[in-house]
Structures are given as structure tokens and as C-alpha cells.
Amino acid sequence: MDPTHPRLTVLLWLEVAPAALAEVTQSLSRNTAVTFAAVTTGRASVFAMVQCRDTSALYEFLADELAALPGIGRVESALIQRRAKRAGPLLLPPMPQRPGERAPGRAQGR
């Protein structure tokens, strides 16, 4: 396996002060290790998915990059050990069109 390829996926729940939400989420959106981030409700105000090459890289992300952001009061994390299914687009092969059949998604009369 390529040592530079991310092998560790981590879920993060961040408690962020409301005044710091914009800065934190913009910073996460620019970070290449962050593969998904969203503002949520409840105890954690931001959820993020991070990919790192190993636990040392995860530590550096938490201790350096995340710690430098203002307004983060608490971080909870969970390592993904095995993925059974992942959300994403389902790409199906194109279906052959029969003669005289309309293309999918087109309104009649156009």
C-alpha cells in the first residue's frame, strides 16, 4: 500500500461557539484531509470526516490544525474500522433506448 495514501478515516464532532462557526467551517472546507463537513444541531455544532495516512498524521491534524482554530470547545472522535456501505451517487450504466421511446427526464411536448 502507498504510504502517502490515506488509510485512516475519522469522524469528528466539534462543539464550536456560534461566533466562530464561519471561520471553522471555512477552514475545514479548505483542508485537504477533510472529506466531508457539515453544520449540525445538538451538542456538536460541526460534524466532519477526516482521512489521514496514520495515527501520527491524525495527531498532527488535531493538535496543530484543529487546535489553531478559534471557538472549538470540545472534540469527539471515532475511528472507522470497517466500512460496510458509504453514501454517494449510484452510477448505473446507460440503458439502451428503444426506437420511438422518449429520453428520460424530458417533458412531453418539447
PDB file of C-alpha atoms in Angstrom:
ATOM      1  CA  MET A   1       0.000   0.000   0.000  1.00  0.00           C
ATOM      2  CA  ASP A   2       1.182   3.513  -0.856  1.00  0.00           C
ATOM      3  CA  PRO A   3       2.405   5.181   2.400  1.00  0.00           C
ATOM      4  CA  THR A   4       1.057   8.583   1.275  1.00  0.00           C
ATOM      5  CA  HIS A   5      -2.450   7.224   0.622  1.00  0.00           C
ATOM      6  CA  PRO A   6      -4.885   7.869   3.498  1.00  0.00           C
ATOM      7  CA  ARG A   7      -5.613   4.677   5.421  1.00  0.00           C
ATOM      8  CA  LEU A   8      -7.366   6.101   8.455  1.00  0.00           C
ATOM      9  CA  THR A   9     -10.862   7.610   8.379  1.00  0.00           C
ATOM     10  CA  VAL A  10     -12.016   9.506  11.448  1.00  0.00           C
ATOM     11  CA  LEU A  11     -15.393  11.018  12.313  1.00  0.00           C
ATOM     12  CA  LEU A  12     -15.243  14.235  14.350  1.00  0.00           C
ATOM     13  CA  TRP A  13     -17.940  16.038  16.309  1.00  0.00           C
ATOM     14  CA  LEU A  14     -16.909  19.593  17.219  1.00  0.00           C
ATOM     15  CA  GLU A  15     -18.503  21.919  19.740  1.00  0.00           C
ATOM     16  CA  VAL A  16     -17.948  25.331  18.172  1.00  0.00           C
ATOM     17  CA  ALA A  17     -19.003  28.711  19.551  1.00  0.00           C
ATOM     18  CA  PRO A  18     -21.616  30.300  17.265  1.00  0.00           C
ATOM     19  CA  ALA A  19     -19.385  33.315  16.600  1.00  0.00           C
ATOM     20  CA  ALA A  20     -16.630  31.005  15.305  1.00  0.00           C
ATOM     21  CA  LEU A  21     -18.772  28.754  13.072  1.00  0.00           C
ATOM     22  CA  ALA A  22     -17.993  30.601   9.838  1.00  0.00           C
ATOM     23  CA  GLU A  23     -14.230  30.623  10.387  1.00  0.00           C
ATOM     24  CA  VAL A  24     -14.098  26.971  11.488  1.00  0.00           C
ATOM     25  CA  THR A  25     -16.254  25.659   8.642  1.00  0.00           C
ATOM     26  CA  GLN A  26     -14.402  27.706   6.011  1.00  0.00           C
ATOM     27  CA  SER A  27     -11.081  26.406   7.305  1.00  0.00           C
ATOM     28  CA  LEU A  28     -12.333  22.813   7.273  1.00  0.00           C
ATOM     29  CA  SER A  29     -13.638  23.223   3.713  1.00  0.00           C
ATOM     30  CA  ARG A  30     -10.158  24.253   2.531  1.00  0.00           C
ATOM     31  CA  ASN A  31      -8.319  21.432   4.330  1.00  0.00           C
ATOM     32  CA  THR A  32      -7.475  18.503   2.025  1.00  0.00           C
ATOM     33  CA  ALA A  33      -7.679  15.980   4.893  1.00  0.00           C
ATOM     34  CA  VAL A  34     -11.352  16.871   5.471  1.00  0.00           C
ATOM     35  CA  THR A  35     -13.519  14.842   3.082  1.00  0.00           C
ATOM     36  CA  PHE A  36     -16.881  15.982   4.477  1.00  0.00           C
ATOM     37  CA  ALA A  37     -18.037  18.703   6.873  1.00  0.00           C
ATOM     38  CA  ALA A  38     -21.471  19.963   7.897  1.00  0.00           C
ATOM     39  CA  VAL A  39     -23.043  22.240  10.467  1.00  0.00           C
ATOM     40  CA  THR A  40     -25.357  20.277  12.752  1.00  0.00           C
ATOM     41  CA  THR A  41     -27.624  20.831  15.730  1.00  0.00           C
ATOM     42  CA  GLY A  42     -27.337  19.385  19.197  1.00  0.00           C
ATOM     43  CA  ARG A  43     -24.308  19.164  21.431  1.00  0.00           C
ATOM     44  CA  ALA A  44     -21.873  19.227  18.492  1.00  0.00           C
ATOM     45  CA  SER A  45     -22.331  22.059  16.025  1.00  0.00           C
ATOM     46  CA  VAL A  46     -19.982  20.696  13.340  1.00  0.00           C
ATOM     47  CA  PHE A  47     -19.539  17.159  12.032  1.00  0.00           C
ATOM     48  CA  ALA A  48     -16.509  16.303   9.885  1.00  0.00           C
ATOM     49  CA  MET A  49     -14.973  13.255   8.262  1.00  0.00           C
ATOM     50  CA  VAL A  50     -11.173  13.292   8.045  1.00  0.00           C
ATOM     51  CA  GLN A  51      -8.749  10.990   6.240  1.00  0.00           C
ATOM     52  CA  CYS A  52      -5.166  10.628   7.454  1.00  0.00           C
ATOM     53  CA  ARG A  53      -2.322   8.346   6.434  1.00  0.00           C
ATOM     54  CA  ASP A  54      -1.826   7.100  10.029  1.00  0.00           C
ATOM     55  CA  THR A  55      -2.381   7.923  13.701  1.00  0.00           C
ATOM     56  CA  SER A  56       0.600  10.305  13.768  1.00  0.00           C
ATOM     57  CA  ALA A  57      -0.976  12.368  10.975  1.00  0.00           C
ATOM     58  CA  LEU A  58      -4.274  12.345  12.874  1.00  0.00           C
ATOM     59  CA  TYR A  59      -2.498  13.640  15.982  1.00  0.00           C
ATOM     60  CA  GLU A  60      -0.866  16.424  13.937  1.00  0.00           C
ATOM     61  CA  PHE A  61      -4.246  17.379  12.458  1.00  0.00           C
ATOM     62  CA  LEU A  62      -5.885  17.533  15.911  1.00  0.00           C
ATOM     63  CA  ALA A  63      -3.005  19.133  17.825  1.00  0.00           C
ATOM     64  CA  ASP A  64      -1.864  21.619  15.183  1.00  0.00           C
ATOM     65  CA  GLU A  65      -4.501  22.428  12.568  1.00  0.00           C
ATOM     66  CA  LEU A  66      -7.695  21.963  14.580  1.00  0.00           C
ATOM     67  CA  ALA A  67      -6.232  23.425  17.777  1.00  0.00           C
ATOM     68  CA  ALA A  68      -5.300  26.618  15.890  1.00  0.00           C
ATOM     69  CA  LEU A  69      -8.948  27.335  15.076  1.00  0.00           C
ATOM     70  CA  PRO A  70     -10.844  29.641  17.463  1.00  0.00           C
ATOM     71  CA  GLY A  71     -14.020  28.730  19.288  1.00  0.00           C
ATOM     72  CA  ILE A  72     -13.662  24.942  19.412  1.00  0.00           C
ATOM     73  CA  GLY A  73     -14.567  23.891  22.938  1.00  0.00           C
ATOM     74  CA  ARG A  74     -14.651  20.121  22.636  1.00  0.00           C
ATOM     75  CA  VAL A  75     -13.849  17.444  20.053  1.00  0.00           C
ATOM     76  CA  GLU A  76     -15.143  13.883  19.997  1.00  0.00           C
ATOM     77  CA  SER A  77     -13.751  11.376  17.523  1.00  0.00           C
ATOM     78  CA  ALA A  78     -14.444   7.872  16.273  1.00  0.00           C
ATOM     79  CA  LEU A  79     -12.184   5.818  14.035  1.00  0.00           C
ATOM     80  CA  ILE A  80     -13.892   3.918  11.258  1.00  0.00           C
ATOM     81  CA  GLN A  81     -12.590   0.383  11.444  1.00  0.00           C
ATOM     82  CA  ARG A  82     -14.664  -1.139   8.673  1.00  0.00           C
ATOM     83  CA  ARG A  83     -16.973   0.397   6.117  1.00  0.00           C
ATOM     84  CA  ALA A  84     -19.991  -1.651   5.080  1.00  0.00           C
ATOM     85  CA  LYS A  85     -21.652   0.986   2.914  1.00  0.00           C
ATOM     86  CA  ARG A  86     -20.944   4.588   2.019  1.00  0.00           C
ATOM     87  CA  ALA A  87     -23.258   7.294   0.754  1.00  0.00           C
ATOM     88  CA  GLY A  88     -22.634   8.614  -2.717  1.00  0.00           C
ATOM     89  CA  PRO A  89     -24.058   8.653  -6.194  1.00  0.00           C
ATOM     90  CA  LEU A  90     -25.042   5.352  -7.687  1.00  0.00           C
ATOM     91  CA  LEU A  91     -23.731   5.336 -11.223  1.00  0.00           C
ATOM     92  CA  LEU A  92     -25.646   2.955 -13.417  1.00  0.00           C
ATOM     93  CA  PRO A  93     -24.638   2.045 -16.968  1.00  0.00           C
ATOM     94  CA  PRO A  94     -26.721   3.858 -19.598  1.00  0.00           C
ATOM     95  CA  MET A  95     -29.775   1.930 -20.711  1.00  0.00           C
ATOM     96  CA  PRO A  96     -30.161   1.408 -24.458  1.00  0.00           C
ATOM     97  CA  GLN A  97     -33.008   3.489 -25.846  1.00  0.00           C
ATOM     98  CA  ARG A  98     -35.680   1.655 -27.806  1.00  0.00           C
ATOM     99  CA  PRO A  99     -36.927   3.133 -31.094  1.00  0.00           C
ATOM    100  CA  GLY A 100     -39.714   5.715 -30.534  1.00  0.00           C
ATOM    101  CA  GLU A 101     -39.003   5.995 -26.772  1.00  0.00           C
ATOM    102  CA  ARG A 102     -38.536   9.430 -25.147  1.00  0.00           C
ATOM    103  CA  ALA A 103     -35.277  10.184 -23.392  1.00  0.00           C
ATOM    104  CA  PRO A 104     -35.650  10.010 -19.562  1.00  0.00           C
ATOM    105  CA  GLY A 105     -36.294  13.323 -17.833  1.00  0.00           C
ATOM    106  CA  ARG A 106     -37.798  15.116 -20.820  1.00  0.00           C
ATOM    107  CA  ALA A 107     -41.264  16.616 -20.569  1.00  0.00           C
ATOM    108  CA  GLN A 108     -43.803  15.752 -23.215  1.00  0.00           C
ATOM    109  CA  GLY A 109     -44.466  18.329 -25.888  1.00  0.00           C
ATOM    110  CA  ARG A 110     -40.923  19.692 -26.005  1.00  0.00           C
TER     111      ARG A 110
END
